[in-house]
Amino acid sequence: MNVVKKRKPRPRLNRKPIQRKPTLPRLVNHPDPLVSIIIPAMNERATLAGVLREAGRVHPLSETIVVANGSTDGTAELAEACGARVIRTPEPLGHDVGRRVGAEAARGQALLFVDADMVIPARELRPYVEAVLSGVDLALNGYSGPAGRKEAHPVVLAKHVLNGLLQRSDLRGASLTAVPHAISRKGAETVGLEALEVPPLALARAVLLGLNVQAVHTVPVGKLNPARGRVRDKGKRVDPLTALVAGDHLEAIHWLLRQQGPRGGYSDLGRQRGKVR
């Protein structure tokens, strides 16, 4: 009689999946860059690696500059670990001032500006660089914002009004307030780097000084832009940046009227105001 021996059950191994750290991008900053990619960042560690990875794919002769301002979450350290040129400031500067700081340090002939909280594929960034390298001085994002609403958003309205006063209604709502955008070295020096701190003012200067300004490609950043902190005003939720951006456009319009007269360069047609006593 054959005795069948029972097999002992094999112990089950609870194997946990190996948690691998995501591979950081390795940027190579060219010693004589043709393109400078400028990224202001304040506490953007969560998205910065992805932004830098795409930045490194834009152009082989490039440098990547991260302006880490007021960051306390390791943003600057992460940027350095990826090989970016890092400019640190202990206090927050705001995106626009950060762009100026980065532009002052840039060595390229085309300056591309992106934000650290939006991962935009390199294929969507290249058209701005290619436009500048082909002769455009200011390559804008053609995104006009939500223009189909019954009640116009103040920022969208301000963009259209400024472009209309500049006699560039073809730009619709395209503006330097929206990334990505790029500017040539000549364009930056012509408008003045200090003007980058007020993007609508830089746009107004560029148009009035005869630079080649074009909306070259559209990236719908409204869908990518993370929601900002909001405050309540008379029961309504208000974006705190709305007043800031609208005020920047008013500053640009004020400058334009000082240059072009009270009608902004538009004709008074048959009115003979000087005849009135």
mmCIF file with all atom_site columns, N, CA, C and O in Angstrom, residues 159-181:
data_model
loop_
_atom_site.group_PDB
_atom_site.id
_atom_site.type_symbol
_atom_site.label_atom_id
_atom_site.label_alt_id
_atom_site.label_comp_id
_atom_site.label_asym_id
_atom_site.label_entity_id
_atom_site.label_seq_id
_atom_site.pdbx_PDB_ins_code
_atom_site.Cartn_x
_atom_site.Cartn_y
_atom_site.Cartn_z
_atom_site.occupancy
_atom_site.B_iso_or_equiv
_atom_site.pdbx_formal_charge
_atom_site.auth_seq_id
_atom_site.auth_comp_id
_atom_site.auth_asym_id
_atom_site.auth_atom_id
_atom_site.pdbx_PDB_model_num
ATOM 1  N N  . LYS A 1 159 ? -6.904 92.821  -21.468 1.00 0.00 ? 159 LYS A N  1
ATOM 2  C CA . LYS A 1 159 ? -5.987 92.403  -22.531 1.00 0.00 ? 159 LYS A CA 1
ATOM 3  C C  . LYS A 1 159 ? -6.483 92.870  -23.896 1.00 0.00 ? 159 LYS A C  1
ATOM 4  O O  . LYS A 1 159 ? -5.712 93.387  -24.719 1.00 0.00 ? 159 LYS A O  1
ATOM 5  N N  . HIS A 1 160 ? -7.770 92.682  -24.164 1.00 0.00 ? 160 HIS A N  1
ATOM 6  C CA . HIS A 1 160 ? -8.324 93.101  -25.449 1.00 0.00 ? 160 HIS A CA 1
ATOM 7  C C  . HIS A 1 160 ? -8.274 94.626  -25.609 1.00 0.00 ? 160 HIS A C  1
ATOM 8  O O  . HIS A 1 160 ? -8.004 95.136  -26.701 1.00 0.00 ? 160 HIS A O  1
ATOM 9  N N  . VAL A 1 161 ? -8.565 95.340  -24.533 1.00 0.00 ? 161 VAL A N  1
ATOM 10 C CA . VAL A 1 161 ? -8.539 96.803  -24.599 1.00 0.00 ? 161 VAL A CA 1
ATOM 11 C C  . VAL A 1 161 ? -7.135 97.306  -24.906 1.00 0.00 ? 161 VAL A C  1
ATOM 12 O O  . VAL A 1 161 ? -6.936 98.172  -25.774 1.00 0.00 ? 161 VAL A O  1
ATOM 13 N N  . LEU A 1 162 ? -6.129 96.772  -24.211 1.00 0.00 ? 162 LEU A N  1
ATOM 14 C CA . LEU A 1 162 ? -4.759 97.216  -24.449 1.00 0.00 ? 162 LEU A CA 1
ATOM 15 C C  . LEU A 1 162 ? -4.333 96.927  -25.879 1.00 0.00 ? 162 LEU A C  1
ATOM 16 O O  . LEU A 1 162 ? -3.765 97.791  -26.557 1.00 0.00 ? 162 LEU A O  1
ATOM 17 N N  . ASN A 1 163 ? -4.611 95.728  -26.362 1.00 0.00 ? 163 ASN A N  1
ATOM 18 C CA . ASN A 1 163 ? -4.215 95.391  -27.730 1.00 0.00 ? 163 ASN A CA 1
ATOM 19 C C  . ASN A 1 163 ? -4.948 96.263  -28.743 1.00 0.00 ? 163 ASN A C  1
ATOM 20 O O  . ASN A 1 163 ? -4.385 96.606  -29.793 1.00 0.00 ? 163 ASN A O  1
ATOM 21 N N  . GLY A 1 164 ? -6.196 96.624  -28.433 1.00 0.00 ? 164 GLY A N  1
ATOM 22 C CA . GLY A 1 164 ? -6.920 97.531  -29.315 1.00 0.00 ? 164 GLY A CA 1
ATOM 23 C C  . GLY A 1 164 ? -6.291 98.905  -29.344 1.00 0.00 ? 164 GLY A C  1
ATOM 24 O O  . GLY A 1 164 ? -6.126 99.509  -30.418 1.00 0.00 ? 164 GLY A O  1
ATOM 25 N N  . LEU A 1 165 ? -5.915 99.423  -28.185 1.00 0.00 ? 165 LEU A N  1
ATOM 26 C CA . LEU A 1 165 ? -5.261 100.732 -28.128 1.00 0.00 ? 165 LEU A CA 1
ATOM 27 C C  . LEU A 1 165 ? -3.916 100.713 -28.845 1.00 0.00 ? 165 LEU A C  1
ATOM 28 O O  . LEU A 1 165 ? -3.493 101.727 -29.411 1.00 0.00 ? 165 LEU A O  1
ATOM 29 N N  . LEU A 1 166 ? -3.265 99.574  -28.827 1.00 0.00 ? 166 LEU A N  1
ATOM 30 C CA . LEU A 1 166 ? -1.982 99.432  -29.523 1.00 0.00 ? 166 LEU A CA 1
ATOM 31 C C  . LEU A 1 166 ? -2.168 99.209  -31.028 1.00 0.00 ? 166 LEU A C  1
ATOM 32 O O  . LEU A 1 166 ? -1.188 99.036  -31.740 1.00 0.00 ? 166 LEU A O  1
ATOM 33 N N  . GLN A 1 167 ? -3.433 99.218  -31.458 1.00 0.00 ? 167 GLN A N  1
ATOM 34 C CA . GLN A 1 167 ? -3.781 98.955  -32.858 1.00 0.00 ? 167 GLN A CA 1
ATOM 35 C C  . GLN A 1 167 ? -3.270 97.587  -33.293 1.00 0.00 ? 167 GLN A C  1
ATOM 36 O O  . GLN A 1 167 ? -2.823 97.393  -34.421 1.00 0.00 ? 167 GLN A O  1
ATOM 37 N N  . ARG A 1 168 ? -3.353 96.630  -32.357 1.00 0.00 ? 168 ARG A N  1
ATOM 38 C CA . ARG A 1 168 ? -2.982 95.250  -32.619 1.00 0.00 ? 168 ARG A CA 1
ATOM 39 C C  . ARG A 1 168 ? -4.125 94.334  -32.197 1.00 0.00 ? 168 ARG A C  1
ATOM 40 O O  . ARG A 1 168 ? -3.937 93.377  -31.455 1.00 0.00 ? 168 ARG A O  1
ATOM 41 N N  . SER A 1 169 ? -5.321 94.644  -32.699 1.00 0.00 ? 169 SER A N  1
ATOM 42 C CA . SER A 1 169 ? -6.470 93.806  -32.362 1.00 0.00 ? 169 SER A CA 1
ATOM 43 C C  . SER A 1 169 ? -6.315 92.390  -32.899 1.00 0.00 ? 169 SER A C  1
ATOM 44 O O  . SER A 1 169 ? -7.012 91.472  -32.467 1.00 0.00 ? 169 SER A O  1
ATOM 45 N N  . ASP A 1 170 ? -5.373 92.199  -33.853 1.00 0.00 ? 170 ASP A N  1
ATOM 46 C CA . ASP A 1 170 ? -5.112 90.852  -34.358 1.00 0.00 ? 170 ASP A CA 1
ATOM 47 C C  . ASP A 1 170 ? -4.581 89.934  -33.266 1.00 0.00 ? 170 ASP A C  1
ATOM 48 O O  . ASP A 1 170 ? -4.701 88.705  -33.361 1.00 0.00 ? 170 ASP A O  1
ATOM 49 N N  . LEU A 1 171 ? -4.003 90.529  -32.225 1.00 0.00 ? 171 LEU A N  1
ATOM 50 C CA . LEU A 1 171 ? -3.480 89.721  -31.116 1.00 0.00 ? 171 LEU A CA 1
ATOM 51 C C  . LEU A 1 171 ? -4.597 89.219  -30.205 1.00 0.00 ? 171 LEU A C  1
ATOM 52 O O  . LEU A 1 171 ? -4.361 88.352  -29.363 1.00 0.00 ? 171 LEU A O  1
ATOM 53 N N  . ARG A 1 172 ? -5.797 89.817  -30.359 1.00 0.00 ? 172 ARG A N  1
ATOM 54 C CA . ARG A 1 172 ? -6.943 89.471  -29.514 1.00 0.00 ? 172 ARG A CA 1
ATOM 55 C C  . ARG A 1 172 ? -6.541 89.594  -28.040 1.00 0.00 ? 172 ARG A C  1
ATOM 56 O O  . ARG A 1 172 ? -6.178 90.648  -27.597 1.00 0.00 ? 172 ARG A O  1
ATOM 57 N N  . GLY A 1 173 ? -6.585 88.492  -27.271 1.00 0.00 ? 173 GLY A N  1
ATOM 58 C CA . GLY A 1 173 ? -6.242 88.579  -25.856 1.00 0.00 ? 173 GLY A CA 1
ATOM 59 C C  . GLY A 1 173 ? -4.853 88.070  -25.534 1.00 0.00 ? 173 GLY A C  1
ATOM 60 O O  . GLY A 1 173 ? -4.533 87.821  -24.363 1.00 0.00 ? 173 GLY A O  1
ATOM 61 N N  . ALA A 1 174 ? -4.017 87.895  -26.566 1.00 0.00 ? 174 ALA A N  1
ATOM 62 C CA . ALA A 1 174 ? -2.643 87.427  -26.324 1.00 0.00 ? 174 ALA A CA 1
ATOM 63 C C  . ALA A 1 174 ? -1.890 88.477  -25.527 1.00 0.00 ? 174 ALA A C  1
ATOM 64 O O  . ALA A 1 174 ? -2.023 89.674  -25.772 1.00 0.00 ? 174 ALA A O  1
ATOM 65 N N  . SER A 1 175 ? -1.100 88.018  -24.577 1.00 0.00 ? 175 SER A N  1
ATOM 66 C CA . SER A 1 175 ? -0.471 88.954  -23.651 1.00 0.00 ? 175 SER A CA 1
ATOM 67 C C  . SER A 1 175 ? 0.780  88.341  -23.052 1.00 0.00 ? 175 SER A C  1
ATOM 68 O O  . SER A 1 175 ? 0.933  87.116  -22.991 1.00 0.00 ? 175 SER A O  1
ATOM 69 N N  . LEU A 1 176 ? 1.660  89.218  -22.597 1.00 0.00 ? 176 LEU A N  1
ATOM 70 C CA . LEU A 1 176 ? 2.856  88.750  -21.876 1.00 0.00 ? 176 LEU A CA 1
ATOM 71 C C  . LEU A 1 176 ? 2.531  88.235  -20.487 1.00 0.00 ? 176 LEU A C  1
ATOM 72 O O  . LEU A 1 176 ? 3.411  87.712  -19.807 1.00 0.00 ? 176 LEU A O  1
ATOM 73 N N  . THR A 1 177 ? 1.289  88.408  -20.047 1.00 0.00 ? 177 THR A N  1
ATOM 74 C CA . THR A 1 177 ? 0.920  87.868  -18.739 1.00 0.00 ? 177 THR A CA 1
ATOM 75 C C  . THR A 1 177 ? 0.770  86.351  -18.778 1.00 0.00 ? 177 THR A C  1
ATOM 76 O O  . THR A 1 177 ? 0.710  85.710  -17.729 1.00 0.00 ? 177 THR A O  1
ATOM 77 N N  . ALA A 1 178 ? 0.692  85.772  -19.972 1.00 0.00 ? 178 ALA A N  1
ATOM 78 C CA . ALA A 1 178 ? 0.500  84.325  -20.106 1.00 0.00 ? 178 ALA A CA 1
ATOM 79 C C  . ALA A 1 178 ? 1.792  83.666  -20.576 1.00 0.00 ? 178 ALA A C  1
ATOM 80 O O  . ALA A 1 178 ? 2.395  84.089  -21.562 1.00 0.00 ? 178 ALA A O  1
ATOM 81 N N  . VAL A 1 179 ? 2.211  82.647  -19.875 1.00 0.00 ? 179 VAL A N  1
ATOM 82 C CA . VAL A 1 179 ? 3.315  81.806  -20.340 1.00 0.00 ? 179 VAL A CA 1
ATOM 83 C C  . VAL A 1 179 ? 2.708  80.647  -21.125 1.00 0.00 ? 179 VAL A C  1
ATOM 84 O O  . VAL A 1 179 ? 1.516  80.366  -20.988 1.00 0.00 ? 179 VAL A O  1
ATOM 85 N N  . PRO A 1 180 ? 3.528  79.999  -21.944 1.00 0.00 ? 180 PRO A N  1
ATOM 86 C CA . PRO A 1 180 ? 4.904  80.320  -22.290 1.00 0.00 ? 180 PRO A CA 1
ATOM 87 C C  . PRO A 1 180 ? 4.952  81.512  -23.239 1.00 0.00 ? 180 PRO A C  1
ATOM 88 O O  . PRO A 1 180 ? 4.025  81.753  -24.008 1.00 0.00 ? 180 PRO A O  1
ATOM 89 N N  . HIS A 1 181 ? 6.051  82.235  -23.188 1.00 0.00 ? 181 HIS A N  1
ATOM 90 C CA . HIS A 1 181 ? 6.351  83.248  -24.190 1.00 0.00 ? 181 HIS A CA 1
ATOM 91 C C  . HIS A 1 181 ? 7.863  83.394  -24.256 1.00 0.00 ? 181 HIS A C  1
ATOM 92 O O  . HIS A 1 181 ? 8.582  82.947  -23.363 1.00 0.00 ? 181 HIS A O  1
#
